[in-house]
Amino acid sequence: MQSKIFSIIILSLLLGCSSDNEIDTTKYVSIYENSVNFNFVNEKDKNNSQLADVTNIKNIYNPEDYQSSNAIINFPLKKLWEINTNQVINDENPLLPKPIFILSNVYILNNKGTLFKIDGSSGKIIWQKTVFEDLENTVIGTPSLSARLSQDKNIILYLHNGFDELVAFNEANGTKIWSNKTNLPFRGGITVSENSLFLSDFEGNFYSINNENGKVKWSTFLGNDPDSIYTNARPILADDKIIIPGTGGSFFVISKDKGEVLWTENISSNKQLPKLFHSGDITANPIYDNNVGYLVSQSGVTAAFNINTGEELWNIPVGGFETPSFSGESLFVNGNMGLLVAIDTKTGNLRWKNQFPKYLNEDSYFAEKELALYKGPTLVNSHILFSNHNGRIMIIDANTGEEKDSIKVGRLATSPMPAEKKVLFLTVNGKLIAYE
């Protein structure tokens, strides 16, 4: 447990700066020169990412479900509204919970245990309720929120406090449907299906829970790396299977009905990266499409697997902390050390790559921990939204990798969330900002 806490503290030092001030990069130095030789697609496919058609995202029931869509948005982006969700990233709260969007409203659970319902068009707070009391810090785990529509079209929200309490909440009347206490802290986020909730705990147990009454339907022990770090990644449904991101570079594919482990694999570590990345934990949500699962490891590996057979289709030495964006025949990955790539999903060859600054403050006592961190990518209107350490949102052509424009929003806590022709940004200071 001590090694877990140490790893969490290290990550919190990386993510804990909550200032929106510009960071002076003149005294920064590069600490990792990428000497890997990548394979690229042929010339005719380099500037064509073969994206799916744009779509208007109406509902986001599980965090980052939008990462498999090419969302509609109109450029140039203009600020619509801004509110304060009363939370902040700091040493006691390394991450912020991710918002969801249902029936034109934003739902967000802050790291103090307060749940907000916000009008997506005006930014007006419709209501806010304290669901969890006495959340002094969220070092062990980040609170999480997912939802579903019941048969009578009521919104049922499912929340955990990042530690030991799981709650079902009726959005219509503001009451708890059920609440469960657990013996072990939760690890990562919640995924909701029609009848079940799926989530993990810190000791490697994975649960299927009846979403009507909160009772455990089945559980499976998958194990846990003692050096695992902080995450809010969640399991992903893959037809009749579930893809579960794990610790130490492992992931699992299990049956959805009984929790039987069908196969497991480990994505190896890239030892050229700083030591923080060596554990290989998968802290990004997997992506699933047409029998293929795409996994990104923090240690610097992205790989594609046939979910039915376990066959590895390809792997490349690019990986990171953030959930990739997928559309058509391309996967966009925010790699470690400032690398952004577009990958052909059929071959694993790159369509293009951009290297952004990967700086380290040479005068800082904690210099080894001040890496340049980026948020995104999020795909909107065939462009990538990609945020740097200073809070500048770069708008990048997804076909060519060329930066077309940018806006200054503030340093982000989560990836940009598109919904109903808007984009929502959550900053490290807890500001929720909408652009359209």
XYZ file of C-alpha atoms in Angstrom, residues 13-360:
348
model
C 2.855 16.487 -8.153
C 2.604 16.227 -11.935
C -1.068 17.160 -12.093
C -1.479 19.266 -8.991
C -0.654 22.748 -10.295
C -3.955 24.629 -10.465
C -2.734 27.954 -11.788
C -4.007 29.284 -15.111
C -0.985 31.571 -15.454
C 1.285 31.237 -18.465
C 4.294 29.051 -17.690
C 7.714 30.353 -18.704
C 9.230 27.671 -20.926
C 12.441 29.547 -21.710
C 14.320 27.640 -19.002
C 12.917 24.270 -19.948
C 14.996 21.539 -21.538
C 14.104 18.426 -23.441
C 14.545 15.187 -21.496
C 13.554 12.593 -24.099
C 14.498 12.552 -27.747
C 12.266 10.198 -29.668
C 14.611 8.157 -31.813
C 11.980 5.639 -32.899
C 11.541 5.153 -36.616
C 7.829 4.984 -37.399
C 6.184 3.403 -40.412
C 3.885 5.700 -42.360
C 0.997 5.048 -44.710
C 1.533 5.645 -48.422
C 1.462 9.195 -49.746
C -2.151 9.157 -50.937
C -3.414 8.291 -47.446
C -1.177 10.662 -45.454
C -3.508 13.638 -45.763
C -6.748 11.668 -45.589
C -7.669 10.242 -42.189
C -10.798 8.607 -43.648
C -12.988 9.918 -40.871
C -16.602 9.028 -40.252
C -19.255 11.633 -41.030
C -19.835 14.291 -38.400
C -22.627 13.589 -35.944
C -24.569 15.646 -33.420
C -23.908 14.096 -30.016
C -27.104 14.260 -27.946
C -26.329 12.167 -24.857
C -23.158 11.116 -23.048
C -24.166 8.584 -20.377
C -20.652 7.362 -19.585
C -17.614 9.668 -19.394
C -15.746 10.119 -22.676
C -18.235 8.117 -24.762
C -17.774 10.909 -27.304
C -14.242 9.719 -28.072
C -15.572 7.406 -30.792
C -17.374 10.198 -32.680
C -16.620 13.031 -35.077
C -18.822 15.610 -33.362
C -20.551 18.522 -35.075
C -19.279 21.976 -34.135
C -19.046 25.260 -36.031
C -15.833 27.234 -36.280
C -14.681 29.718 -35.148
C -15.450 28.817 -31.555
C -17.069 31.541 -29.445
C -17.493 31.548 -25.684
C -21.068 30.875 -24.568
C -20.967 30.703 -20.759
C -18.810 29.929 -17.738
C -19.587 28.695 -14.222
C -17.630 27.622 -11.155
C -18.062 23.994 -10.030
C -16.288 24.690 -6.702
C -13.398 22.294 -7.017
C -9.709 22.434 -7.814
C -6.795 20.166 -8.616
C -4.169 20.204 -5.870
C -2.065 17.785 -3.828
C -5.174 16.451 -2.059
C -7.191 16.160 -5.291
C -4.979 14.997 -8.179
C -7.825 14.653 -10.726
C -11.331 16.039 -11.262
C -14.400 13.897 -12.015
C -15.469 13.873 -15.658
C -18.840 15.387 -16.650
C -21.641 13.759 -18.651
C -24.415 15.244 -20.819
C -28.042 14.094 -21.039
C -31.124 15.683 -22.611
C -29.471 19.086 -23.095
C -28.134 19.257 -19.524
C -24.662 18.853 -18.075
C -24.228 16.718 -14.955
C -21.024 17.030 -12.985
C -19.959 15.661 -9.609
C -17.256 17.738 -7.990
C -14.480 16.386 -5.777
C -16.257 17.672 -2.671
C -19.242 15.397 -3.271
C -21.648 17.967 -4.739
C -23.691 17.041 -7.810
C -24.684 19.776 -10.299
C -27.360 19.858 -12.998
C -26.569 22.641 -15.460
C -28.548 23.895 -18.443
C -26.336 23.196 -21.440
C -27.553 26.209 -23.406
C -27.406 28.951 -20.771
C -25.007 27.614 -18.125
C -27.630 28.177 -15.445
C -27.304 25.864 -12.449
C -30.696 24.158 -12.262
C -29.887 22.508 -8.953
C -26.983 21.292 -6.861
C -27.103 18.645 -4.160
C -24.565 17.259 -1.704
C -24.463 13.518 -2.326
C -21.308 12.635 -0.381
C -20.349 14.239 2.924
C -16.892 14.856 4.359
C -14.763 14.323 1.248
C -11.610 15.804 2.711
C -9.480 14.658 -0.216
C -9.603 12.314 -3.189
C -6.041 11.012 -3.145
C -7.169 7.377 -3.018
C -9.696 7.769 -5.834
C -11.621 10.324 -7.883
C -15.415 10.472 -7.524
C -17.177 9.160 -10.627
C -20.520 9.682 -12.372
C -22.441 7.754 -15.056
C -26.133 7.477 -15.919
C -28.910 5.776 -17.875
C -32.492 6.413 -18.917
C -35.000 4.152 -17.136
C -37.913 2.523 -18.971
C -40.166 5.393 -17.856
C -37.580 7.873 -19.261
C -36.293 9.031 -15.872
C -32.591 9.782 -15.618
C -30.910 7.548 -13.052
C -27.469 8.757 -11.980
C -24.846 6.414 -10.533
C -22.053 7.892 -8.433
C -19.201 6.747 -6.251
C -17.201 8.926 -3.878
C -13.771 7.693 -4.983
C -13.497 5.577 -1.879
C -16.152 3.285 -0.396
C -19.697 4.442 -1.267
C -21.769 3.765 -4.398
C -25.111 5.534 -4.897
C -28.045 5.417 -7.334
C -29.778 8.791 -7.558
C -33.173 9.661 -9.082
C -32.646 12.877 -11.019
C -36.375 13.659 -11.241
C -37.110 13.880 -7.506
C -33.615 14.245 -6.067
C -33.707 11.124 -3.895
C -31.354 8.207 -3.393
C -32.677 4.940 -4.820
C -30.051 2.862 -3.053
C -26.618 3.261 -1.475
C -23.912 0.671 -0.810
C -20.755 0.747 1.288
C -17.732 -1.351 0.323
C -14.703 -2.674 2.195
C -12.172 -1.584 -0.412
C -11.712 1.689 -2.337
C -12.975 1.872 -5.897
C -10.430 2.193 -8.689
C -11.428 4.091 -11.815
C -14.808 5.028 -13.217
C -18.240 3.448 -13.624
C -19.703 2.028 -16.823
C -23.492 1.686 -17.007
C -25.390 -0.704 -19.258
C -29.127 -1.346 -19.474
C -29.180 -3.645 -16.436
C -25.782 -3.442 -14.763
C -23.000 -1.275 -13.428
C -19.395 -2.334 -13.974
C -16.459 -1.121 -11.891
C -13.250 -2.204 -10.134
C -11.713 -1.842 -6.697
C -8.110 -1.181 -5.672
C -7.321 -4.828 -4.955
C -8.219 -6.009 -8.448
C -11.802 -7.184 -7.936
C -14.176 -6.438 -10.798
C -17.926 -6.200 -10.163
C -21.182 -6.459 -12.050
C -23.887 -4.756 -9.977
C -27.628 -4.801 -10.523
C -28.437 -1.187 -11.280
C -31.994 -1.516 -9.943
C -31.115 -2.540 -6.380
C -27.336 -2.248 -6.010
C -26.752 -5.942 -5.331
C -23.644 -7.662 -6.681
C -24.547 -9.999 -9.546
C -21.057 -11.444 -9.872
C -17.445 -10.509 -9.181
C -14.137 -11.589 -10.690
C -10.664 -11.242 -9.185
C -8.235 -9.908 -11.794
C -5.291 -9.018 -9.570
C -3.471 -5.766 -9.025
C 0.045 -4.401 -9.421
C 1.242 -2.989 -6.054
C 2.880 -0.074 -7.897
C -0.298 0.941 -9.727
C -1.008 4.655 -9.962
C -3.990 6.906 -9.867
C -6.647 6.522 -12.592
C -10.234 7.274 -13.534
C -10.276 4.931 -16.537
C -13.341 2.702 -16.809
C -14.266 -0.609 -18.441
C -15.640 -0.576 -21.986
C -18.474 -2.746 -23.287
C -17.621 -4.730 -26.415
C -20.852 -6.460 -27.506
C -21.085 -9.535 -25.232
C -17.667 -8.849 -23.678
C -16.032 -6.243 -21.450
C -12.564 -4.756 -21.910
C -11.049 -3.861 -18.548
C -7.966 -1.615 -18.323
C -5.669 -2.894 -15.611
C -2.443 -2.214 -13.763
C 1.134 -2.904 -14.757
C 0.229 -2.851 -18.457
C -2.325 -5.650 -18.216
C -5.846 -5.628 -19.576
C -8.582 -8.245 -19.516
C -11.379 -9.348 -21.813
C -14.182 -11.040 -19.896
C -17.684 -12.247 -20.649
C -20.400 -9.721 -19.916
C -22.914 -12.230 -18.513
C -20.768 -14.188 -16.018
C -17.455 -12.362 -15.697
C -15.451 -15.282 -17.067
C -11.934 -14.237 -18.075
C -11.662 -15.055 -21.773
C -8.117 -13.827 -22.269
C -5.647 -11.270 -20.977
C -2.572 -9.525 -22.338
C 0.118 -7.135 -21.175
C 1.431 -4.117 -23.056
C 5.162 -3.891 -22.428
C 6.975 -0.847 -21.056
C 9.123 1.654 -22.932
C 12.177 2.113 -20.717
C 13.383 5.176 -22.655
C 10.730 7.241 -20.884
C 11.118 8.750 -17.389
C 10.553 6.311 -14.539
C 7.009 7.518 -13.816
C 5.864 5.889 -17.053
C 7.451 2.488 -16.441
C 4.598 0.886 -14.498
C 2.643 0.596 -17.738
C -0.776 1.146 -16.137
C -3.579 1.658 -18.636
C -5.107 4.920 -17.448
C -6.871 5.700 -20.747
C -10.265 4.237 -21.606
C -9.997 1.476 -24.220
C -11.621 2.101 -27.597
C -13.765 -0.602 -29.208
C -14.988 -0.862 -32.798
C -15.956 -3.762 -35.043
C -14.366 -6.579 -32.989
C -11.135 -4.639 -32.395
C -9.982 -3.159 -29.096
C -7.434 -0.339 -28.997
C -5.367 -0.005 -25.797
C -3.038 2.825 -24.795
C -0.496 2.267 -22.006
C 1.096 5.100 -20.071
C 4.470 3.419 -20.572
C 4.488 4.281 -24.263
C 2.668 1.547 -26.215
C -0.534 1.579 -28.259
C -1.833 -1.744 -29.558
C -4.813 -3.202 -31.405
C -6.270 -6.633 -30.614
C -8.937 -8.849 -32.074
C -11.312 -9.051 -29.118
C -12.690 -12.450 -30.101
C -9.366 -14.252 -30.571
C -6.866 -12.219 -28.526
C -4.635 -11.817 -31.572
C -2.467 -8.707 -31.553
C -3.005 -6.917 -34.852
C -0.310 -4.274 -34.401
C 1.512 -2.216 -31.788
C 3.530 0.992 -31.931
C 5.794 2.735 -29.396
C 3.380 5.596 -28.641
C 1.312 5.778 -25.481
C 0.071 8.064 -22.755
C -2.427 8.858 -20.020
C -5.296 10.218 -22.135
C -8.140 8.365 -23.872
C -7.553 8.415 -27.641
C -10.062 9.657 -30.191
C -11.372 7.297 -32.870
C -13.254 7.871 -36.109
C -13.559 5.963 -39.369
C -10.152 4.411 -39.991
C -8.029 6.612 -37.726
C -7.009 6.630 -34.077
C -5.592 9.835 -32.599
C -3.278 9.354 -29.607
C -1.887 11.913 -27.169
C 1.487 10.333 -26.592
C 3.902 10.846 -23.731
C 6.342 13.731 -23.975
C 4.217 15.902 -26.278
C 3.733 13.526 -29.194
C 0.393 13.612 -31.072
C -0.150 11.007 -33.784
C -2.812 9.897 -36.243
C -2.757 6.121 -36.720
C -4.247 4.068 -39.545
C -6.345 1.550 -37.603
C -5.906 -1.193 -40.216
C -2.111 -1.276 -40.235
C -0.863 0.684 -37.215
C 1.118 2.923 -39.572
C 1.099 6.648 -38.921
C -0.758 9.108 -41.130
C 1.016 12.031 -39.487
C 2.739 12.995 -36.240
C 3.305 16.283 -34.413
C 5.937 16.759 -31.754
C 4.990 19.431 -29.210
C 7.326 20.732 -26.465
C 8.318 18.173 -23.830
C 9.984 20.451 -21.303
C 11.576 20.173 -17.897
